Amino acid sequence: RLHIKVDKPTETIALLNSNGFPKGVLSGDFVALPLFAETDSATVNKLLVENGITVFELRFNRVTLEHRFLELTGQTEMKEAV
């Protein structure tokens, strides 16, 4: 996943979606793009800057199998066994 910290997150999601990138979602202070190739981060940065969006941070995070499972099952965190 590519996590992008920007000044206009809603506009960022719309811009990326309209330019054929995977659907972005808000994740805290970041816009997260699923299933993203690390090499495309420069293309995303250029697109955002050229469209007046300030980019504060780009971070590529690999999704763990556990996190992916939680996403698919709609859970936000694992519960500890009692």
PDB file of C-alpha atoms in Angstrom:
ATOM      1  CA  ARG A   1       0.000   0.000   0.000  1.00  0.00           C
ATOM      2  CA  LEU A   2       1.046   3.523  -0.686  1.00  0.00           C
ATOM      3  CA  HIS A   3       0.210   5.927   2.142  1.00  0.00           C
ATOM      4  CA  ILE A   4       0.191   9.600   1.173  1.00  0.00           C
ATOM      5  CA  LYS A   5      -0.068  12.516   3.596  1.00  0.00           C
ATOM      6  CA  VAL A   6      -1.490  15.555   1.788  1.00  0.00           C
ATOM      7  CA  ASP A   7      -3.215  18.855   2.510  1.00  0.00           C
ATOM      8  CA  LYS A   8      -6.376  17.930   0.547  1.00  0.00           C
ATOM      9  CA  PRO A   9      -7.192  14.246   1.121  1.00  0.00           C
ATOM     10  CA  THR A  10     -10.692  14.262  -0.411  1.00  0.00           C
ATOM     11  CA  GLU A  11      -9.466  15.987  -3.564  1.00  0.00           C
ATOM     12  CA  THR A  12      -6.519  13.580  -3.689  1.00  0.00           C
ATOM     13  CA  ILE A  13      -8.795  10.541  -3.722  1.00  0.00           C
ATOM     14  CA  ALA A  14     -10.976  12.039  -6.463  1.00  0.00           C
ATOM     15  CA  LEU A  15      -7.961  13.022  -8.591  1.00  0.00           C
ATOM     16  CA  LEU A  16      -6.305   9.618  -8.293  1.00  0.00           C
ATOM     17  CA  ASN A  17      -9.551   7.780  -9.059  1.00  0.00           C
ATOM     18  CA  SER A  18     -10.195   9.935 -12.124  1.00  0.00           C
ATOM     19  CA  ASN A  19      -6.683   9.140 -13.378  1.00  0.00           C
ATOM     20  CA  GLY A  20      -7.096   5.372 -13.218  1.00  0.00           C
ATOM     21  CA  PHE A  21      -5.404   4.620  -9.910  1.00  0.00           C
ATOM     22  CA  PRO A  22      -6.949   2.097  -7.491  1.00  0.00           C
ATOM     23  CA  LYS A  23      -9.644   3.444  -5.177  1.00  0.00           C
ATOM     24  CA  GLY A  24      -8.002   5.380  -2.376  1.00  0.00           C
ATOM     25  CA  VAL A  25      -9.363   5.492   1.162  1.00  0.00           C
ATOM     26  CA  LEU A  26      -8.725   7.736   4.133  1.00  0.00           C
ATOM     27  CA  SER A  27      -6.614   6.033   6.786  1.00  0.00           C
ATOM     28  CA  GLY A  28      -6.014   8.419   9.663  1.00  0.00           C
ATOM     29  CA  ASP A  29      -4.111  11.411   8.262  1.00  0.00           C
ATOM     30  CA  PHE A  30      -3.190   9.483   5.116  1.00  0.00           C
ATOM     31  CA  VAL A  31      -4.757   8.477   1.828  1.00  0.00           C
ATOM     32  CA  ALA A  32      -4.088   4.767   1.338  1.00  0.00           C
ATOM     33  CA  LEU A  33      -3.946   3.162  -2.103  1.00  0.00           C
ATOM     34  CA  PRO A  34      -4.329  -0.622  -2.107  1.00  0.00           C
ATOM     35  CA  LEU A  35      -2.257  -3.048  -4.177  1.00  0.00           C
ATOM     36  CA  PHE A  36       0.195  -0.403  -5.271  1.00  0.00           C
ATOM     37  CA  ALA A  37       3.591  -0.868  -6.943  1.00  0.00           C
ATOM     38  CA  GLU A  38       6.410   0.931  -5.146  1.00  0.00           C
ATOM     39  CA  THR A  39       7.805   2.234  -8.438  1.00  0.00           C
ATOM     40  CA  ASP A  40       4.643   4.256  -9.167  1.00  0.00           C
ATOM     41  CA  SER A  41       4.997   6.569  -6.149  1.00  0.00           C
ATOM     42  CA  ALA A  42       6.909   9.161  -8.215  1.00  0.00           C
ATOM     43  CA  THR A  43       4.084   9.252 -10.776  1.00  0.00           C
ATOM     44  CA  VAL A  44       1.511   9.796  -8.044  1.00  0.00           C
ATOM     45  CA  ASN A  45       3.618  12.532  -6.420  1.00  0.00           C
ATOM     46  CA  LYS A  46       4.027  14.363  -9.726  1.00  0.00           C
ATOM     47  CA  LEU A  47       0.301  14.166 -10.508  1.00  0.00           C
ATOM     48  CA  LEU A  48      -0.662  15.535  -7.102  1.00  0.00           C
ATOM     49  CA  VAL A  49       1.845  18.394  -7.130  1.00  0.00           C
ATOM     50  CA  GLU A  50       0.915  19.400 -10.696  1.00  0.00           C
ATOM     51  CA  ASN A  51      -2.707  19.644  -9.542  1.00  0.00           C
ATOM     52  CA  GLY A  52      -1.995  21.906  -6.570  1.00  0.00           C
ATOM     53  CA  ILE A  53      -1.988  19.278  -3.832  1.00  0.00           C
ATOM     54  CA  THR A  54       0.808  19.567  -1.273  1.00  0.00           C
ATOM     55  CA  VAL A  55       2.417  16.205  -0.505  1.00  0.00           C
ATOM     56  CA  PHE A  56       3.928  15.949   2.972  1.00  0.00           C
ATOM     57  CA  GLU A  57       4.846  12.274   2.961  1.00  0.00           C
ATOM     58  CA  LEU A  58       4.810   9.177   0.732  1.00  0.00           C
ATOM     59  CA  ARG A  59       5.245   5.839   2.444  1.00  0.00           C
ATOM     60  CA  PHE A  60       5.025   2.366   0.953  1.00  0.00           C
ATOM     61  CA  ASN A  61       3.798  -0.271   3.421  1.00  0.00           C
ATOM     62  CA  ARG A  62       3.372  -3.924   2.732  1.00  0.00           C
ATOM     63  CA  VAL A  63       0.100  -5.325   4.030  1.00  0.00           C
ATOM     64  CA  THR A  64       0.553  -8.343   6.276  1.00  0.00           C
ATOM     65  CA  LEU A  65      -1.577 -11.421   5.830  1.00  0.00           C
ATOM     66  CA  GLU A  66      -3.123 -10.752   9.241  1.00  0.00           C
ATOM     67  CA  HIS A  67      -4.065  -7.189   8.288  1.00  0.00           C
ATOM     68  CA  ARG A  68      -5.522  -8.349   4.968  1.00  0.00           C
ATOM     69  CA  PHE A  69      -7.612 -10.972   6.807  1.00  0.00           C
ATOM     70  CA  LEU A  70      -8.938  -8.302   9.176  1.00  0.00           C
ATOM     71  CA  GLU A  71      -9.855  -6.079   6.219  1.00  0.00           C
ATOM     72  CA  LEU A  72     -11.695  -8.891   4.467  1.00  0.00           C
ATOM     73  CA  THR A  73     -13.619  -9.892   7.578  1.00  0.00           C
ATOM     74  CA  GLY A  74     -14.482  -6.287   8.485  1.00  0.00           C
ATOM     75  CA  GLN A  75     -12.572  -6.355  11.765  1.00  0.00           C
ATOM     76  CA  THR A  76     -10.370  -3.451  12.773  1.00  0.00           C
ATOM     77  CA  GLU A  77      -8.188  -5.259  15.281  1.00  0.00           C
ATOM     78  CA  MET A  78      -7.622  -8.679  16.755  1.00  0.00           C
ATOM     79  CA  LYS A  79      -9.254  -9.359  20.112  1.00  0.00           C
ATOM     80  CA  GLU A  80      -7.083 -10.951  22.781  1.00  0.00           C
ATOM     81  CA  ALA A  81      -8.125 -14.380  23.964  1.00  0.00           C
ATOM     82  CA  VAL A  82      -9.722 -14.322  27.412  1.00  0.00           C
TER      83      VAL A  82
END
